[in-house]
Amino acid sequence: MKKAIRHWLVKLHRYSGLLLSLFIVMAGLTGAALAFNDDIDAWLNPQFYHLSPSSSASGSRQTIDALAAKVEHDYPHAKLGFFAMEQDPNAPLQAKLRPRKPNDELVMDTVFIDPVTATVVGERNTKAVGLAPQNLMPFLFRLHRYLLLDKPGAIISGSLGLLWLATLLIGFALAWPRHRKGWGKALSIKRGAGGFRLMYDLHRTVGLVAGVLLVITAFTGAVMNLPDVARPLVSSLSPLTPPPKEVAKSLATESKQQISWQQALASAQASMPSATPARIARDDKHGIYQIRMRKADDIQDSGSVRVFVDAADGHVLRALDPLTGSGGDAFIGVQYGLHTGQILGLPGKILVAFMGFLPLLFMITGIAIWLKKRKSETIVRARHLRQA
């Protein structure tokens, strides 16, 4: 690499890293916690994840329709968006509420309901900003992905993720040894050489060792947060299977006949008997139920297969399994599992949680290197002025 090019790459890497330092540290630390989102949330809020022994043993589970009717009766100011089912059969169901009017704000947007007694056992507002136990994990998620700004925040976060990706790749180019014999030095940390050398070795060595995984993290985060950019690019290389279009616009009005939640769920289960439902949502605008199914060897905890059911007659419109579709479907489908580590199960989550602390290490070592370089450059300039 030519000296002039390297000089400018060093400056780009240094100042883009300084610019992004707070963002990547925030994203890393929140991502480390979110790798075990459900586990931490269940520890903080056991009532959201575990039914009392007396309730779970008191009878059979009620139908989704009965539970939906209960939620809509108790929360008349809201409409039911979807139900989420935990893998644990003794866990409450989670009902997500939507405001009936676009500009309305809900005091509580998530309800946890006992599937046996239809009793509401908990509720929370996932958009609340705070560190209370019931708000902590949703708050960290919105901070991590949306910067608390919803869709505009996702665009900002995705754009910063691309800048971070470029910063990582420049760092790779700068740290890459010029010769094969240089790898031993590049991957070692020299002891007793002083604080600056320790900071430099940590920054370079950890970057080379963990850099590929950090590149994957930055890339997958940007792809998920910038779908309007990523999907057209991917589809230009490999076709993406689209979800079904509007199949029954007449069903957009509540006065039209629709199949029930339970019938839609039964249709989806019949089409995939070996999978279990993880979530069911109703889209009144398009006349569709969307059921997310979880396979035994799924690449993500919340299920990766989406089954679309016609809300008019209950027939399955389409089942989208990213791993059995096109190359583009597979590429888009694995992004979440890669980003969260869920694609590798528990070891993957542990790895992602560990990786979340690395941006903090890079910020500390990077700032230390910058300050030392800046001090040295100031001394050199002062010396030249004296000589002049």
Short mmCIF file of C-alpha atoms in Angstrom, two decimals:
data_model
loop_
_atom_site.label_atom_id
_atom_site.label_comp_id
_atom_site.label_asym_id
_atom_site.label_seq_id
_atom_site.Cartn_x
_atom_site.Cartn_y
_atom_site.Cartn_z
CA MET A 1 0.00 0.00 0.00
CA LYS A 2 1.37 3.39 -0.99
CA LYS A 3 2.33 5.72 1.83
CA ALA A 4 -0.03 8.52 0.73
CA ILE A 5 -3.01 6.16 0.46
CA ARG A 6 -2.24 4.64 3.84
CA HIS A 7 -1.97 8.13 5.36
CA TRP A 8 -5.49 9.03 4.23
CA LEU A 9 -6.93 5.64 5.21
CA VAL A 10 -5.52 6.09 8.71
CA LYS A 11 -7.23 9.47 8.96
CA LEU A 12 -10.52 8.08 7.64
CA HIS A 13 -10.42 5.17 10.07
CA ARG A 14 -9.45 7.38 13.00
CA TYR A 15 -12.02 10.13 12.55
CA SER A 16 -14.92 7.94 11.43
CA GLY A 17 -14.24 5.77 14.49
CA LEU A 18 -14.25 8.82 16.75
CA LEU A 19 -17.46 10.07 15.12
CA LEU A 20 -19.17 6.70 15.58
CA SER A 21 -17.74 5.86 19.00
CA LEU A 22 -20.81 6.64 21.11
CA PHE A 23 -23.17 5.00 18.60
CA ILE A 24 -21.24 1.75 18.30
CA VAL A 25 -20.72 1.49 22.07
CA MET A 26 -24.45 2.00 22.62
CA ALA A 27 -25.31 -0.51 19.88
CA GLY A 28 -22.80 -3.02 21.25
CA LEU A 29 -23.87 -2.86 24.90
CA THR A 30 -27.60 -2.90 24.14
CA GLY A 31 -27.03 -5.71 21.63
CA ALA A 32 -25.19 -7.72 24.29
CA ALA A 33 -28.23 -7.48 26.55
CA LEU A 34 -30.70 -8.16 23.72
CA ALA A 35 -28.89 -11.39 22.81
CA PHE A 36 -30.64 -12.77 25.90
CA ASN A 37 -33.70 -10.55 25.67
CA ASP A 38 -36.32 -13.09 26.69
CA ASP A 39 -34.18 -14.57 29.47
CA ILE A 40 -33.50 -11.18 31.05
CA ASP A 41 -37.09 -10.05 30.57
CA ALA A 42 -38.40 -13.26 32.16
CA TRP A 43 -36.07 -12.74 35.14
CA LEU A 44 -37.26 -9.16 35.57
CA ASN A 45 -40.93 -9.90 34.85
CA PRO A 46 -41.70 -13.54 35.66
CA GLN A 47 -45.46 -12.86 35.51
CA PHE A 48 -45.11 -12.22 31.75
CA TYR A 49 -43.56 -15.63 31.08
CA HIS A 50 -44.76 -18.08 33.72
CA LEU A 51 -48.27 -18.97 34.82
CA SER A 52 -48.95 -19.84 38.42
CA PRO A 53 -49.06 -23.62 39.07
CA SER A 54 -52.71 -23.40 40.10
CA SER A 55 -53.67 -21.73 36.82
CA SER A 56 -51.75 -24.08 34.53
CA ALA A 57 -53.31 -27.09 36.26
CA SER A 58 -56.85 -25.75 36.44
CA GLY A 59 -58.11 -26.76 33.00
CA SER A 60 -57.68 -26.73 29.24
CA ARG A 61 -56.60 -23.77 27.19
CA GLN A 62 -59.23 -21.53 25.68
CA THR A 63 -59.40 -20.87 21.96
CA ILE A 64 -57.65 -17.92 20.37
CA ASP A 65 -61.08 -16.51 19.51
CA ALA A 66 -62.17 -16.51 23.15
CA LEU A 67 -58.94 -14.81 24.19
CA ALA A 68 -59.24 -12.25 21.38
CA ALA A 69 -62.81 -11.46 22.44
CA LYS A 70 -61.64 -11.00 26.03
CA VAL A 71 -58.86 -8.59 25.01
CA GLU A 72 -61.13 -6.57 22.73
CA HIS A 73 -63.76 -6.36 25.46
CA ASP A 74 -61.29 -5.20 28.12
CA TYR A 75 -59.53 -2.73 25.79
CA PRO A 76 -62.30 -1.20 23.63
CA HIS A 77 -60.15 1.80 22.70
CA ALA A 78 -57.67 -0.47 20.88
CA LYS A 79 -57.74 -3.19 18.25
CA LEU A 80 -55.89 -6.47 18.43
CA GLY A 81 -52.82 -6.60 16.19
CA PHE A 82 -51.40 -10.04 16.88
CA PHE A 83 -50.95 -12.83 19.39
CA ALA A 84 -47.49 -14.19 20.23
CA MET A 85 -47.04 -17.65 21.73
CA GLU A 86 -44.03 -18.67 23.82
CA GLN A 87 -42.43 -22.09 23.36
CA ASP A 88 -43.28 -22.89 26.98
CA PRO A 89 -46.87 -24.23 27.08
CA ASN A 90 -47.25 -22.85 30.61
CA ALA A 91 -46.54 -19.27 29.55
CA PRO A 92 -49.11 -16.51 29.03
CA LEU A 93 -49.98 -15.41 25.54
CA GLN A 94 -48.87 -11.96 24.47
CA ALA A 95 -51.42 -9.74 22.73
CA LYS A 96 -50.20 -6.69 20.85
CA LEU A 97 -52.65 -3.79 20.66
CA ARG A 98 -52.90 -1.10 17.99
CA PRO A 99 -54.66 2.27 18.31
CA ARG A 100 -57.94 2.48 16.43
CA LYS A 101 -57.04 5.92 15.10
CA PRO A 102 -53.60 6.66 13.56
CA ASN A 103 -52.75 9.55 15.89
CA ASP A 104 -54.00 7.97 19.10
CA GLU A 105 -51.59 6.94 21.83
CA LEU A 106 -52.18 3.82 23.92
CA VAL A 107 -51.41 3.82 27.62
CA MET A 108 -50.63 0.10 27.34
CA ASP A 109 -49.91 -1.62 24.02
CA THR A 110 -49.03 -5.14 25.17
CA VAL A 111 -51.21 -7.45 27.24
CA PHE A 112 -50.27 -10.81 28.76
CA ILE A 113 -53.22 -13.15 29.14
CA ASP A 114 -53.64 -16.51 30.85
CA PRO A 115 -54.73 -18.94 28.07
CA VAL A 116 -56.60 -21.12 30.57
CA THR A 117 -58.61 -18.56 32.55
CA ALA A 118 -58.48 -15.66 30.02
CA THR A 119 -57.30 -13.44 32.86
CA VAL A 120 -54.98 -10.54 32.12
CA VAL A 121 -51.84 -11.23 34.15
CA GLY A 122 -49.77 -8.26 33.01
CA GLU A 123 -49.56 -5.29 30.69
CA ARG A 124 -46.98 -2.78 29.55
CA ASN A 125 -46.23 0.01 27.11
CA THR A 126 -43.32 -1.05 24.92
CA LYS A 127 -42.77 2.57 23.82
CA ALA A 128 -42.25 3.85 27.35
CA VAL A 129 -38.84 5.37 28.02
CA GLY A 130 -37.55 4.16 31.36
CA LEU A 131 -35.59 1.57 33.29
CA ALA A 132 -38.46 0.06 35.25
CA PRO A 133 -38.44 -3.76 35.06
CA GLN A 134 -41.45 -3.94 32.74
CA ASN A 135 -40.01 -1.29 30.41
CA LEU A 136 -36.27 -2.07 30.37
CA MET A 137 -35.93 -4.64 27.58
CA PRO A 138 -38.42 -3.00 25.16
CA PHE A 139 -36.64 0.31 25.82
CA LEU A 140 -33.23 -1.24 25.03
CA PHE A 141 -34.63 -2.78 21.85
CA ARG A 142 -36.06 0.53 20.60
CA LEU A 143 -32.82 2.30 21.49
CA HIS A 144 -30.73 -0.35 19.74
CA ARG A 145 -32.71 -0.54 16.52
CA TYR A 146 -34.62 2.73 16.26
CA LEU A 147 -32.65 5.17 18.43
CA LEU A 148 -36.09 5.80 20.03
CA LEU A 149 -37.18 7.50 16.78
CA ASP A 150 -39.17 4.69 15.11
CA LYS A 151 -38.70 4.47 11.30
CA PRO A 152 -36.51 7.60 10.92
CA GLY A 153 -34.30 6.19 13.68
CA ALA A 154 -33.99 2.89 11.81
CA ILE A 155 -32.80 4.75 8.71
CA ILE A 156 -30.26 6.73 10.75
CA SER A 157 -29.09 3.62 12.57
CA GLY A 158 -28.78 1.65 9.32
CA SER A 159 -26.80 4.45 7.69
CA LEU A 160 -24.46 4.69 10.66
CA GLY A 161 -24.10 0.92 10.47
CA LEU A 162 -22.87 1.21 6.88
CA LEU A 163 -20.35 3.84 7.96
CA TRP A 164 -19.22 1.51 10.75
CA LEU A 165 -18.89 -1.29 8.19
CA ALA A 166 -16.63 0.91 6.06
CA THR A 167 -14.60 1.84 9.16
CA LEU A 168 -14.11 -1.84 9.99
CA LEU A 169 -13.02 -2.70 6.45
CA ILE A 170 -10.51 0.17 6.42
CA GLY A 171 -9.20 -1.06 9.77
CA PHE A 172 -8.76 -4.53 8.25
CA ALA A 173 -6.79 -3.10 5.36
CA LEU A 174 -4.53 -1.12 7.71
CA ALA A 175 -3.93 -3.99 10.13
CA TRP A 176 -3.37 -6.68 7.50
CA PRO A 177 0.29 -7.78 7.59
CA ARG A 178 2.33 -7.08 4.49
CA HIS A 179 4.05 -10.47 4.64
CA ARG A 180 3.14 -13.92 5.95
CA LYS A 181 5.79 -13.67 8.61
CA GLY A 182 4.07 -10.59 9.97
CA TRP A 183 1.03 -12.51 11.24
CA GLY A 184 2.77 -13.59 14.43
CA LYS A 185 3.45 -9.99 15.37
CA ALA A 186 0.00 -8.81 14.24
CA LEU A 187 -1.78 -11.36 16.43
CA SER A 188 0.35 -10.91 19.53
CA ILE A 189 0.27 -8.44 22.41
CA LYS A 190 3.72 -7.35 23.53
CA ARG A 191 4.11 -7.29 27.30
CA GLY A 192 5.98 -4.66 29.23
CA ALA A 193 6.22 -2.28 26.27
CA GLY A 194 4.26 0.58 27.82
CA GLY A 195 0.68 1.76 27.80
CA PHE A 196 0.61 3.07 24.23
CA ARG A 197 1.93 -0.17 22.75
CA LEU A 198 -0.60 -2.15 24.81
CA MET A 199 -3.46 0.01 23.49
CA TYR A 200 -2.19 -0.32 19.92
CA ASP A 201 -1.74 -4.11 20.13
CA LEU A 202 -5.18 -4.61 21.67
CA HIS A 203 -6.82 -2.44 19.01
CA ARG A 204 -5.08 -4.22 16.15
CA THR A 205 -5.07 -7.80 17.41
CA VAL A 206 -8.68 -7.91 18.64
CA GLY A 207 -9.76 -6.17 15.43
CA LEU A 208 -8.09 -8.81 13.28
CA VAL A 209 -9.40 -11.73 15.34
CA ALA A 210 -12.99 -10.53 15.79
CA GLY A 211 -13.21 -8.25 12.77
CA VAL A 212 -15.04 -10.70 10.51
CA LEU A 213 -17.78 -11.21 13.11
CA LEU A 214 -18.08 -7.47 13.65
CA VAL A 215 -18.40 -6.96 9.89
CA ILE A 216 -21.24 -9.51 9.83
CA THR A 217 -22.93 -7.73 12.74
CA ALA A 218 -22.67 -4.29 11.11
CA PHE A 219 -23.76 -5.59 7.72
CA THR A 220 -26.79 -7.55 8.92
CA GLY A 221 -27.94 -4.64 11.09
CA ALA A 222 -27.77 -2.29 8.10
CA VAL A 223 -29.65 -4.75 5.86
CA MET A 224 -32.49 -5.13 8.37
CA ASN A 225 -32.77 -1.42 9.08
CA LEU A 226 -32.64 -0.37 5.42
CA PRO A 227 -35.03 -2.81 3.69
CA ASP A 228 -36.03 -0.25 1.04
CA VAL A 229 -32.39 -0.23 -0.07
CA ALA A 230 -31.39 -3.83 0.60
CA ARG A 231 -34.32 -5.68 -0.95
CA PRO A 232 -34.12 -4.04 -4.42
CA LEU A 233 -30.37 -4.68 -4.48
CA VAL A 234 -30.82 -8.32 -3.51
CA SER A 235 -33.71 -8.84 -5.94
CA SER A 236 -31.53 -7.53 -8.77
CA LEU A 237 -29.22 -10.51 -8.16
CA SER A 238 -31.71 -13.17 -7.07
CA PRO A 239 -35.53 -13.05 -7.09
CA LEU A 240 -37.33 -12.47 -3.79
CA THR A 241 -40.64 -14.26 -3.22
CA PRO A 242 -43.16 -11.51 -2.42
CA PRO A 243 -45.91 -11.93 0.17
CA PRO A 244 -49.40 -12.28 -1.34
CA LYS A 245 -51.01 -9.08 -2.55
CA GLU A 246 -54.40 -7.84 -1.49
CA VAL A 247 -56.64 -10.87 -1.96
CA ALA A 248 -59.85 -9.57 -0.50
CA LYS A 249 -60.09 -5.80 -0.37
CA SER A 250 -63.77 -6.12 0.48
CA LEU A 251 -62.72 -7.59 3.84
CA ALA A 252 -61.17 -4.30 4.89
CA THR A 253 -64.48 -3.35 6.44
CA GLU A 254 -65.42 -5.14 9.63
CA SER A 255 -68.97 -5.74 8.39
CA LYS A 256 -67.75 -8.37 5.90
CA GLN A 257 -67.61 -12.04 6.81
CA GLN A 258 -64.19 -13.34 7.86
CA ILE A 259 -62.87 -16.59 9.20
CA SER A 260 -61.90 -16.53 12.88
CA TRP A 261 -58.44 -16.38 14.44
CA GLN A 262 -58.75 -20.05 15.39
CA GLN A 263 -59.70 -21.13 11.86
CA ALA A 264 -56.75 -19.25 10.38
CA LEU A 265 -54.42 -20.84 12.93
CA ALA A 266 -55.81 -24.30 12.14
CA SER A 267 -55.25 -23.77 8.40
CA ALA A 268 -51.64 -22.75 8.97
CA GLN A 269 -50.98 -25.71 11.28
CA ALA A 270 -52.54 -28.12 8.79
CA SER A 271 -50.18 -26.83 6.09
CA MET A 272 -47.14 -27.34 8.35
CA PRO A 273 -47.99 -30.08 10.88
CA SER A 274 -44.38 -30.47 12.05
CA ALA A 275 -44.06 -26.78 13.05
CA THR A 276 -45.58 -24.88 15.94
CA PRO A 277 -47.20 -21.43 15.71
CA ALA A 278 -45.18 -18.56 17.20
CA ARG A 279 -47.36 -15.62 16.22
CA ILE A 280 -50.63 -14.88 14.45
CA ALA A 281 -51.52 -11.45 13.08
CA ARG A 282 -54.59 -10.21 11.21
CA ASP A 283 -54.28 -7.66 8.41
CA ASP A 284 -57.78 -6.28 7.88
CA LYS A 285 -56.60 -3.92 5.15
CA HIS A 286 -55.48 -6.76 2.88
CA GLY A 287 -57.81 -9.48 4.11
CA ILE A 288 -54.99 -11.74 5.27
CA TYR A 289 -53.90 -13.60 8.38
CA GLN A 290 -50.15 -14.03 8.73
CA ILE A 291 -48.96 -16.88 10.95
CA ARG A 292 -45.30 -17.22 11.85
CA MET A 293 -44.34 -20.87 12.32
CA ARG A 294 -41.40 -22.23 14.31
CA LYS A 295 -39.64 -25.38 13.08
CA ALA A 296 -37.73 -27.73 15.38
CA ASP A 297 -34.40 -26.67 13.86
CA ASP A 298 -35.38 -23.07 13.17
CA ILE A 299 -32.78 -20.37 12.56
CA GLN A 300 -34.52 -17.91 14.89
CA ASP A 301 -36.42 -18.24 18.15
CA SER A 302 -39.53 -16.45 16.89
CA GLY A 303 -39.87 -18.71 13.84
CA SER A 304 -38.71 -17.98 10.31
CA VAL A 305 -41.57 -19.44 8.24
CA ARG A 306 -44.50 -17.20 7.38
CA VAL A 307 -47.85 -18.68 6.33
CA PHE A 308 -50.43 -16.38 4.72
CA VAL A 309 -54.07 -17.39 5.03
CA ASP A 310 -56.98 -15.83 3.14
CA ALA A 311 -59.27 -14.23 5.72
CA ALA A 312 -62.28 -14.84 3.45
CA ASP A 313 -62.25 -18.62 3.14
CA GLY A 314 -59.24 -19.85 5.15
CA HIS A 315 -57.16 -21.33 2.33
CA VAL A 316 -53.39 -20.96 2.51
CA LEU A 317 -52.23 -18.36 0.02
CA ARG A 318 -48.51 -18.88 0.45
CA ALA A 319 -45.95 -20.32 2.86
CA LEU A 320 -42.59 -18.55 2.82
CA ASP A 321 -39.67 -20.55 4.18
CA PRO A 322 -36.48 -18.57 3.52
CA LEU A 323 -34.32 -21.69 3.44
CA THR A 324 -36.36 -23.40 0.72
CA GLY A 325 -36.85 -20.36 -1.50
CA SER A 326 -34.46 -18.55 -3.82
CA GLY A 327 -30.95 -17.47 -2.94
CA GLY A 328 -32.32 -13.98 -2.30
CA ASP A 329 -34.97 -15.37 0.08
CA ALA A 330 -32.29 -17.27 2.00
CA PHE A 331 -30.03 -14.21 2.16
CA ILE A 332 -32.78 -11.98 3.58
CA GLY A 333 -34.10 -14.76 5.81
CA VAL A 334 -30.83 -15.43 7.66
CA GLN A 335 -30.05 -11.79 8.51
CA TYR A 336 -31.91 -11.76 11.85
CA GLY A 337 -30.51 -15.12 12.94
CA LEU A 338 -26.97 -14.01 12.09
CA HIS A 339 -27.33 -10.62 13.78
CA THR A 340 -28.71 -12.07 17.02
CA GLY A 341 -26.66 -15.28 17.01
CA GLN A 342 -29.85 -17.34 17.17
CA ILE A 343 -28.83 -19.19 14.02
CA LEU A 344 -26.21 -21.01 16.17
CA GLY A 345 -28.42 -21.45 19.23
CA LEU A 346 -27.04 -20.76 22.69
CA PRO A 347 -23.36 -20.61 21.58
CA GLY A 348 -24.31 -17.98 19.02
CA LYS A 349 -26.10 -15.85 21.61
CA ILE A 350 -23.11 -16.05 23.95
CA LEU A 351 -20.80 -15.03 21.10
CA VAL A 352 -23.01 -12.04 20.20
CA ALA A 353 -23.19 -10.97 23.85
CA PHE A 354 -19.39 -11.11 24.10
CA MET A 355 -19.00 -9.21 20.84
CA GLY A 356 -21.20 -6.46 22.21
CA PHE A 357 -18.43 -5.36 24.58
CA LEU A 358 -15.78 -5.05 21.85
CA PRO A 359 -16.86 -1.61 20.58
CA LEU A 360 -16.19 -0.28 24.09
CA LEU A 361 -12.69 -1.76 23.93
CA PHE A 362 -12.14 -0.22 20.49
CA MET A 363 -13.35 3.18 21.70
CA ILE A 364 -11.02 3.17 24.71
CA THR A 365 -7.97 1.95 22.79
CA GLY A 366 -8.76 4.11 19.75
CA ILE A 367 -9.07 7.30 21.78
CA ALA A 368 -5.87 6.45 23.68
CA ILE A 369 -4.01 5.97 20.38
CA TRP A 370 -5.47 9.19 18.95
CA LEU A 371 -4.50 11.24 22.01
CA LYS A 372 -0.97 9.86 21.96
CA LYS A 373 -0.60 10.52 18.22
CA ARG A 374 -2.04 14.01 18.65
CA LYS A 375 0.42 14.79 21.44
CA SER A 376 3.32 13.53 19.34
CA GLU A 377 2.21 15.58 16.34
CA THR A 378 1.90 18.69 18.52
CA ILE A 379 5.46 18.21 19.81
CA VAL A 380 6.78 17.75 16.27
CA ARG A 381 5.02 20.89 15.03
CA ALA A 382 6.34 22.93 17.96
CA ARG A 383 9.87 21.67 17.24
CA HIS A 384 9.58 22.68 13.58
CA LEU A 385 8.36 26.14 14.56
CA ARG A 386 11.33 26.62 16.88
CA GLN A 387 13.71 25.52 14.14
CA ALA A 388 12.09 27.92 11.69
#
